[in-house]
């Protein structure tokens, strides 16, 4: 398994191109199942999760053509994918593919709406918590679906005449359930209203694409989304939004190293809560023609408290990176995780690098230390892994981050982008 070797202590300086958003691309790819026309997606990131989704779609019968290439020096503006689900060869999403990536469950709504049936493996829990899909299932049931759980699979069928629009009130905000139900509703009979819907930019991006495919959707980006179902949708062309989590990650990497970086293509409107919190830590974001410039205001990093929340709050997918950043702050920081039950796996690894962190339930108290020191570390999920890269960039000496396949799920050519800004790091390839 590949590792990353990092010799810390160099300030990051230069520009980093921000790739297309993984968490926008995955539901957008699933949306191709809603039409027999061709869905063309531009700005597709080059990531392991995208390959997993492509493999899943291929076994449903989708014809996939990848044009362009990842541009040198980072960025993926050259990658365009054409997805054509002229016919659906299979309505089953098998365990072997779903277990690799939870977002595979996003094929459930589109398959059920288009084919009247779907059999999708339950994704199960993962390193960050149990992650049930009950809200996806209850929402589809409210639209008339008959659903059984058998042998680890969700077996769903639509009533005669197809799924019907319904008012669905989410007891808890769920990004994936909002996406699944928005896609199903786009081909259902009548009107669906999603109440307490997720407001993440990835939801708005999906809505824009569905609208380009002929769907009638109002209110995406608010907590009440209204969808009027159509008999059929058509192909469309859509450009995937830049990755706000990658943006926040590199902003924190720049800040911890005392660097000065321009994040090319980044959007401030997608990370306002992050910019606000980081402003409190004395890190400035400045909008530039090409994106966002990030650097420390006065040379110091001040401890700030953070609580993760659904958008527009501070994203859980940046909590681990924020914790790494706070390890060397002046003062202390209380970091509270309110979305996932078990998203502190980076804490013992950061402690191995000299961090002073105490966990009390859903909160971690980080007391700043003058310097982290390099160590061999390992993480069991994507954002925890990248938090160790951030810590390693600032630590004295050498850090080896093991098992970086987690990183390759969500960060496109991370070492290439960081080395271009002066980081001293390399990928160590190991053949099994
Ligand atoms: C591919 C993708 O876009 N992944 C993101 C998506 O995951 P995902 O869509 O899985 O996350 P959700 O927003 O659904 O989960 C939020 C919370 O709701 C709970 N829940 C969710 C669904 C359900 O049926 N029942 C239930 O109880 C979850 O366990 C979690 O505690 O949003 C998360 C929250 O911003 C991010 O961390 C993930 O990176
Ligand atoms: C948790 C994440 O992804 P997933 O929902 O695919 O596990 C993430 O992107 O941080």
Coordinates of C-alpha atoms and ligand atoms in Angstrom, one line a residue:
X1 CA 0.0 0.0 0.0
X2 CA 1.3 3.5 -0.9
X3 CA 2.5 5.9 1.8
X4 CA 3.3 9.6 1.9
X5 CA 6.6 10.7 3.3
X6 CA 6.6 14.4 4.4
X7 CA 9.4 16.5 5.8
X8 CA 7.7 19.3 7.5
X9 CA 8.4 22.9 8.2
X10 CA 8.2 24.6 4.8
X11 CA 5.7 27.3 4.2
X12 CA 3.4 26.6 1.2
X13 CA 3.7 29.3 -1.4
X14 CA 2.1 29.5 -4.8
X15 CA -1.2 28.5 -6.4
X16 CA -3.2 25.3 -6.1
X17 CA -5.9 24.5 -8.7
X18 CA -9.1 23.3 -7.0
X19 CA -10.7 20.2 -8.6
X20 CA -14.3 19.4 -9.2
X21 CA -16.2 18.4 -6.1
X22 CA -16.3 14.7 -5.3
X23 CA -19.5 15.0 -3.3
X24 CA -21.2 16.9 -6.2
X25 CA -19.8 14.6 -8.9
X26 CA -21.1 11.3 -7.3
X27 CA -24.8 12.2 -7.2
X28 CA -24.5 13.9 -10.6
X29 CA -23.2 10.7 -12.1
X30 CA -26.1 8.7 -10.6
X31 CA -28.5 11.2 -12.2
X32 CA -27.6 9.8 -15.6
X33 CA -29.8 6.8 -14.7
X34 CA -32.9 9.1 -15.0
X35 CA -32.7 9.5 -18.8
X36 CA -31.9 7.5 -21.9
X37 CA -30.2 10.7 -23.2
X38 CA -26.5 11.5 -22.7
X39 CA -25.5 13.4 -19.5
X40 CA -22.2 15.2 -20.1
X41 CA -20.3 16.3 -16.9
X42 CA -17.4 18.6 -17.1
X43 CA -14.7 19.3 -14.4
X44 CA -14.8 15.7 -13.3
X45 CA -12.2 15.0 -10.6
X46 CA -9.8 12.1 -11.0
X47 CA -10.5 10.1 -7.8
X48 CA -10.9 6.5 -6.7
X49 CA -14.6 7.2 -5.7
X50 CA -15.4 8.4 -9.2
X51 CA -14.0 5.2 -10.6
X52 CA -16.1 3.2 -8.1
X53 CA -19.2 5.1 -9.2
X54 CA -18.3 4.6 -12.9
X55 CA -17.9 0.8 -12.3
X56 CA -21.3 0.7 -10.5
X57 CA -23.0 2.6 -13.4
X58 CA -21.3 0.4 -16.0
X59 CA -22.8 -2.7 -14.5
X60 CA -26.3 -1.0 -14.6
X61 CA -25.6 -0.8 -18.4
X62 CA -24.4 2.9 -18.6
X63 CA -22.1 3.6 -21.5
X64 CA -19.3 5.8 -20.2
X65 CA -16.9 7.8 -22.3
X66 CA -14.1 9.8 -20.7
X67 CA -12.7 12.7 -22.8
X68 CA -9.9 15.0 -22.0
X69 CA -7.3 14.5 -19.4
X70 CA -6.2 15.7 -16.0
X71 CA -4.2 18.8 -16.7
X72 CA -0.5 19.0 -15.6
X73 CA 0.1 20.7 -12.3
X74 CA -3.3 19.8 -10.9
X75 CA -6.9 20.6 -11.8
X76 CA -9.2 18.4 -13.9
X77 CA -10.8 21.0 -16.2
X78 CA -9.8 18.7 -19.1
X79 CA -11.9 15.7 -17.9
X80 CA -15.3 15.4 -19.3
X81 CA -17.4 12.3 -18.9
X82 CA -20.4 11.3 -21.1
X83 CA -22.8 9.0 -19.4
X84 CA -25.6 7.3 -21.5
X85 CA -28.1 5.0 -19.8
X86 CA -29.9 4.1 -23.1
X87 CA -31.2 1.0 -21.4
X88 CA -30.8 -0.3 -17.9
X89 CA -29.2 -3.7 -18.0
X90 CA -29.5 -4.4 -14.3
X91 CA -31.4 -2.8 -11.4
X92 CA -29.2 -4.4 -8.8
X93 CA -26.4 -2.5 -7.1
X94 CA -24.3 -5.4 -5.7
X95 CA -22.6 -5.5 -2.2
X96 CA -19.1 -5.7 -3.7
X97 CA -19.4 -2.3 -5.2
X98 CA -21.7 -0.6 -2.6
X99 CA -19.4 -1.6 0.3
X100 CA -16.5 0.3 -1.3
X101 CA -18.4 3.6 -1.2
X102 CA -21.5 4.7 0.6
X103 CA -22.6 7.1 -2.1
X104 CA -23.5 4.1 -4.2
X105 CA -26.8 4.2 -2.5
X106 CA -27.6 7.2 -4.6
X107 CA -28.6 4.9 -7.5
X108 CA -31.6 3.7 -5.5
X109 CA -33.9 6.7 -6.2
X110 CA -33.1 7.1 -9.9
X111 CA -33.4 3.3 -10.6
X112 CA -36.7 3.0 -8.8
X113 CA -38.1 6.1 -10.5
X114 CA -37.1 5.0 -14.0
X115 CA -37.5 1.2 -13.9
X116 CA -40.1 0.8 -11.1
X117 CA -37.7 -1.5 -9.2
X118 CA -34.3 -1.5 -7.6
X119 CA -32.2 -3.9 -5.4
X120 CA -29.4 -2.0 -3.7
X121 CA -27.1 -3.4 -1.1
X122 CA -27.3 -1.7 2.3
X123 CA -24.1 0.3 2.6
X124 CA -23.6 -0.5 6.3
X125 CA -21.6 1.6 8.7
X126 CA -18.1 3.0 8.1
X127 CA -15.2 4.3 10.1
X128 CA -16.9 7.6 11.0
X129 CA -20.1 6.0 12.4
X130 CA -23.2 3.8 11.8
X131 CA -24.6 5.9 8.9
X132 CA -28.1 4.4 8.4
X133 CA -30.2 5.0 5.2
X134 CA -33.6 5.0 6.9
X135 CA -34.4 8.5 5.7
X136 CA -33.9 7.5 2.1
X137 CA -36.1 4.5 2.6
X138 CA -38.9 6.3 4.5
X139 CA -39.0 9.1 1.9
X140 CA -39.4 6.6 -1.0
X141 CA -42.1 4.8 1.0
X142 CA -43.9 8.1 1.3
X143 CA -43.8 8.2 -2.5
X144 CA -45.6 4.8 -2.6
X145 CA -42.6 2.5 -2.9
X146 CA -42.9 -0.9 -1.4
X147 CA -39.6 -1.7 0.4
X148 CA -38.2 -4.8 2.1
X149 CA -34.8 -5.4 3.5
X150 CA -33.6 -8.9 2.7
X151 CA -30.2 -10.5 2.7
X152 CA -28.5 -7.1 3.3
X153 CA -30.3 -5.6 0.3
X154 CA -33.0 -2.8 0.0
X155 CA -35.5 -4.4 -2.4
X156 CA -37.8 -1.7 -3.7
X157 CA -40.7 -1.6 -6.1
X158 CA -42.8 1.3 -7.3
X159 CA -46.6 1.1 -7.2
X160 CA -48.5 0.5 -10.5
X161 CA -48.4 3.8 -12.2
X162 CA -45.0 4.7 -10.7
X163 CA -43.8 6.8 -7.7
X164 CA -46.2 9.5 -6.5
X165 CA -45.2 13.0 -5.3
X166 CA -45.5 13.5 -1.5
X167 CA -44.6 15.9 1.2
X168 CA -41.6 14.5 3.0
X169 CA -40.5 16.1 6.3
X170 CA -37.0 15.0 7.3
X171 CA -36.5 14.7 11.1
X172 CA -32.8 15.3 10.5
X173 CA -30.9 17.0 7.7
X174 CA -29.4 14.4 5.3
X175 CA -27.5 15.3 2.2
X176 CA -27.7 11.9 0.6
X177 CA -31.5 11.4 1.4
X178 CA -32.2 14.9 -0.1
X179 CA -30.3 13.9 -3.2
X180 CA -31.9 10.5 -3.6
X181 CA -35.4 11.8 -3.1
X182 CA -34.9 14.9 -5.4
X183 CA -33.8 12.5 -8.2
X184 CA -36.7 10.1 -7.6
X185 CA -39.2 13.0 -7.4
X186 CA -38.0 14.3 -10.8
X187 CA -39.6 11.3 -12.5
X188 CA -42.6 10.8 -10.1
X189 CA -46.2 11.7 -10.7
X190 CA -47.2 15.0 -9.3
X191 CA -45.5 17.3 -6.8
X192 CA -43.0 16.4 -4.0
X193 CA -42.0 18.8 -1.3
X194 CA -38.9 18.1 0.8
X195 CA -39.0 19.8 4.1
X196 CA -35.9 20.3 6.3
X197 CA -33.9 19.5 3.2
X198 CA -30.1 19.7 3.1
X199 CA -28.9 23.1 1.7
X200 CA -25.3 22.1 0.7
X201 CA -23.9 23.6 -2.5
X202 CA -23.8 20.0 -3.8
X203 CA -27.6 19.8 -3.6
X204 CA -27.9 23.1 -5.5
X205 CA -25.5 21.7 -8.1
X206 CA -27.6 18.6 -8.6
X207 CA -30.8 20.6 -8.9
X208 CA -29.2 22.8 -11.6
X209 CA -28.2 19.7 -13.5
X210 CA -31.7 18.1 -13.1
X211 CA -33.3 21.4 -14.3
X212 CA -31.0 21.3 -17.4
X213 CA -32.3 17.7 -17.9
X214 CA -35.9 19.1 -17.9
X215 CA -36.9 18.7 -14.3
X216 CA -39.0 21.3 -12.5
X217 CA -37.3 22.2 -9.2
X218 CA -37.7 25.2 -6.9
X219 CA -36.0 26.1 -3.6
X220 CA -32.8 24.1 -3.9
X221 CA -30.3 25.8 -1.5
X222 CA -33.2 26.4 1.0
X223 CA -34.6 23.9 3.5
X224 CA -37.8 23.5 1.4
X225 CA -37.4 22.0 -2.1
X226 CA -40.4 21.6 -4.4
X227 CA -40.1 19.2 -7.3
X228 CA -42.8 18.6 -10.0
X229 CA -42.3 15.3 -11.6
X230 CA -41.9 14.8 -15.3
X231 CA -42.7 11.8 -17.5
X232 CA -39.2 11.8 -18.9
X233 CA -36.0 13.7 -18.6
X234 CA -33.4 14.4 -21.3
X235 CA -29.7 14.5 -21.6
X236 CA -27.8 17.7 -20.7
X237 CA -24.4 19.2 -20.2
X238 CA -23.3 20.4 -16.7
X239 CA -20.1 21.6 -15.1
X240 CA -19.4 20.3 -11.6
X241 CA -18.7 22.9 -8.9
X242 CA -15.2 23.3 -7.4
X243 CA -14.6 21.2 -4.3
X244 CA -15.2 23.3 -1.2
X245 CA -13.7 20.6 1.1
X246 CA -10.5 20.5 -0.9
X247 CA -10.5 24.3 -0.8
X248 CA -10.8 24.4 3.0
X249 CA -8.2 21.6 3.3
X250 CA -5.6 23.5 1.3
X251 CA -6.5 26.8 3.1
X252 CA -5.7 25.1 6.4
X253 CA -2.5 23.6 5.0
X254 CA -1.4 27.0 3.9
X255 CA -2.3 28.5 7.3
X256 CA -0.5 25.9 9.5
X257 CA 2.7 26.3 7.5
X258 CA 2.6 30.1 7.7
X259 CA 2.3 30.1 3.9
X260 CA 0.5 32.2 1.3
X261 CA -1.5 30.4 -1.3
X262 CA -3.9 31.2 -4.1
X263 CA -6.6 28.5 -4.4
X264 CA -7.5 28.7 -8.1
X265 CA -11.2 28.2 -8.9
X266 CA -12.2 28.2 -5.3
X267 CA -15.6 29.9 -4.3
X268 CA -15.9 32.0 -1.1
X269 CA -19.7 31.7 -1.2
X270 CA -19.3 27.9 -0.6
X271 CA -17.0 28.3 2.4
X272 CA -18.3 31.4 4.2
X273 CA -18.6 29.7 7.6
X274 CA -15.1 28.3 7.3
X275 CA -13.7 31.7 6.3
X276 CA -15.5 33.3 9.3
X277 CA -14.1 30.8 11.8
X278 CA -10.6 31.0 10.3
X279 CA -10.8 34.8 10.4
X280 CA -11.2 34.3 14.2
X281 CA -8.0 32.3 14.1
X282 CA -6.4 35.3 12.3
X283 CA -6.3 33.7 8.9
X284 CA -7.4 35.9 6.0
X285 CA -9.2 34.9 2.9
X286 CA -9.2 37.4 0.0
X287 CA -11.1 37.0 -3.2
X288 CA -8.9 37.2 -6.3
X289 CA -9.7 37.1 -10.0
X290 CA -8.7 33.5 -10.1
X291 CA -10.1 32.3 -6.8
X292 CA -9.1 32.9 -3.1
X293 CA -5.8 33.9 -1.5
X294 CA -5.2 32.5 2.0
X295 CA -2.5 33.6 4.6
X296 CA -2.1 34.4 8.2
X297 CA -2.9 37.9 9.2
X298 CA -0.2 38.6 11.8
X299 CA 1.9 35.5 11.8
X300 CA 0.1 33.8 14.7
X301 CA -2.6 31.2 14.8
X302 CA -5.2 31.9 17.5
X303 CA -7.3 29.1 19.0
X304 CA -11.0 29.2 18.1
X305 CA -14.0 27.0 19.0
X306 CA -15.8 25.2 16.2
X307 CA -19.0 23.1 16.0
X308 CA -19.8 21.1 12.9
X309 CA -23.3 21.7 11.4
X310 CA -25.2 21.1 8.2
X311 CA -24.6 23.8 5.5
X312 CA -24.3 26.8 5.9
X313 CA -22.6 25.8 9.1
X314 CA -19.0 24.5 9.4
X315 CA -18.7 21.2 7.5
X316 CA -18.0 17.9 9.3
X317 CA -15.7 17.1 6.3
X318 CA -13.3 19.8 7.5
X319 CA -13.4 19.0 11.2
X320 CA -10.3 16.8 11.2
X321 CA -8.3 19.3 9.2
X322 CA -9.4 22.1 11.6
X323 CA -8.2 20.0 14.5
X324 CA -4.8 19.6 12.9
X325 CA -4.6 23.3 12.3
X326 CA -5.5 24.1 16.0
X327 CA -2.8 21.8 17.3
X328 CA -0.2 24.6 17.2
X329 CA -2.5 27.5 18.0
X330 CA -2.0 30.1 20.6
X331 CA -4.4 29.2 23.4
X332 CA -6.9 26.4 23.0
X333 CA -9.8 25.3 20.7
X334 CA -12.9 23.3 21.5
X335 CA -14.0 21.3 18.5
X336 CA -17.5 19.7 18.6
X337 CA -18.6 17.1 16.1
X338 CA -22.4 17.2 15.8
X339 CA -23.0 15.2 12.6
X340 CA -21.2 11.9 13.1
X341 CA -20.8 9.8 16.2
X342 CA -17.3 8.6 15.7
X343 CA -15.3 11.1 13.8
X344 CA -12.3 11.6 16.0
X345 CA -10.0 8.8 14.7
X346 CA -7.4 11.4 13.9
X347 CA -7.0 12.3 17.6
X348 CA -4.7 9.5 18.7
X349 CA -2.6 9.9 15.6
X350 CA -2.3 13.6 16.1
X351 CA -1.3 12.9 19.7
X352 CA 1.5 10.7 18.3
X353 CA 2.8 13.8 16.7
X354 CA 2.8 15.7 20.0
X355 CA -0.6 17.3 19.9
X356 CA -2.4 17.9 23.2
X357 CA -6.0 16.9 22.7
X358 CA -8.6 15.6 25.2
X359 CA -11.9 14.2 24.0
X360 CA -15.1 14.6 26.1
X361 CA -18.0 13.0 24.3
X362 CA -18.6 14.8 21.0
X363 CA -16.1 17.6 21.9
X364 CA -12.3 17.7 21.7
X365 CA -10.3 20.2 23.6
X366 CA -7.1 21.1 21.7
X367 CA -4.5 22.9 23.7
X368 CA -2.0 24.5 21.4
X369 CA 1.6 23.2 21.5
X370 CA 4.6 25.2 20.1
X371 CA 5.5 22.5 17.5
X372 CA 4.4 19.1 16.3
X373 CA 7.0 16.4 15.6
X374 CA 7.0 14.0 12.7
X375 CA 5.9 10.4 13.3
X376 CA 4.6 7.4 11.4
X377 CA 0.8 7.6 11.4
X378 CA -2.2 6.0 9.9
X379 CA -5.9 6.8 9.5
X380 CA -9.0 4.9 8.7
X381 CA -10.9 7.5 6.8
X382 CA -10.5 10.2 4.1
X383 CA -10.5 13.4 6.1
X384 CA -8.6 12.0 9.1
X385 CA -5.9 11.0 6.7
X386 CA -5.6 14.5 5.2
X387 CA -5.5 16.0 8.7
X388 CA -2.3 14.0 9.2
X389 CA -0.9 15.4 6.0
X390 CA -1.6 18.9 7.2
X391 CA 0.0 18.2 10.6
X392 CA 3.0 16.6 8.8
X393 CA 3.5 19.7 6.7
X394 CA 4.0 21.7 9.8
X395 CA 5.8 19.1 12.0
X396 CA 9.5 19.1 12.7
X397 CA 11.1 16.1 11.0
X398 CA 9.6 13.3 9.0
X399 CA 6.0 12.1 9.0
X400 CA 5.0 8.9 7.1
X401 CA 1.2 8.7 6.5
X402 CA 0.4 5.1 5.9
X403 CA -2.6 3.6 4.0
X404 CA -3.1 6.6 1.8
X405 CA -5.7 4.9 -0.4
X406 CA -8.2 6.8 1.8
X407 CA -6.7 10.0 0.5
X408 CA -7.0 8.9 -3.1
X409 CA -10.7 8.5 -2.6
X410 CA -11.1 12.3 -2.3
X411 CA -7.9 14.2 -3.2
X412 CA -6.7 14.5 -6.7
X413 CA -2.9 14.2 -7.0
X414 CA -2.5 15.8 -3.5
X415 CA 1.3 15.4 -3.4
X416 CA 1.7 17.0 -6.8
X417 CA -0.4 20.0 -5.8
X418 CA 1.5 20.5 -2.5
X419 CA 5.0 19.9 -3.9
X420 CA 4.2 22.6 -6.5
X421 CA 3.8 25.0 -3.6
X422 CA 7.1 24.0 -2.0
X423 CA 6.1 21.0 0.2
X424 CA 8.9 18.5 0.8
X425 CA 7.0 15.2 0.3
X426 CA 6.7 12.2 -1.9
X427 CA 4.6 9.1 -2.5
X428 CA 6.3 5.9 -1.6
X429 CA 4.8 3.2 -3.8
X430 CA 4.7 -0.3 -2.4
X431 CA 3.7 -3.3 -4.3
X432 CA 1.6 -5.8 -2.3
Ligands
LIG1 C1 -20.9 11.5 -0.8 C2 -21.2 12.6 0.1 O1 -21.8 13.6 -0.3 N1 -20.9 12.4 1.4 C3 -21.2 13.5 2.3 C4 -22.6 13.3 2.8 O2 -22.8 12.0 3.3 P1 -24.2 11.5 3.7 O3 -25.2 11.9 2.6 O4 -24.0 10.0 3.9 O5 -24.5 12.2 5.0 P2 -25.9 12.6 5.6 O6 -26.1 14.1 5.5 O7 -27.0 11.7 5.1 O8 -25.7 12.3 7.2 C5 -26.0 13.2 8.2 C6 -26.4 12.5 9.4 O9 -27.7 11.9 9.2 C7 -27.7 10.6 9.6 N2 -28.6 9.8 8.7 C8 -28.5 10.0 7.3 C9 -29.3 9.3 6.5 C10 -30.3 8.5 7.0 O10 -31.0 7.8 6.3 N3 -30.4 8.3 8.4 C11 -29.5 9.0 9.2 O11 -29.6 8.9 10.4 C12 -26.2 10.1 9.4 O12 -25.9 9.0 10.1 C13 -25.5 11.4 9.9 O13 -25.4 11.4 11.3 O14 -22.9 14.3 3.8 C14 -22.1 14.2 4.9 C15 -22.6 15.3 5.9 O15 -22.3 16.6 5.4 C16 -20.6 14.4 4.6 O16 -19.8 14.2 5.7 C17 -20.2 13.4 3.5 O17 -18.9 13.7 3.0
LIG2 C1 -17.3 11.1 4.5 C2 -17.0 11.4 3.2 O1 -17.4 10.7 2.1 P1 -18.5 9.5 2.1 O2 -19.8 10.1 2.4 O3 -18.4 9.1 0.6 O4 -18.0 8.5 3.0 C3 -16.2 12.6 2.9 O5 -16.2 13.0 1.7 O6 -15.6 13.2 3.8

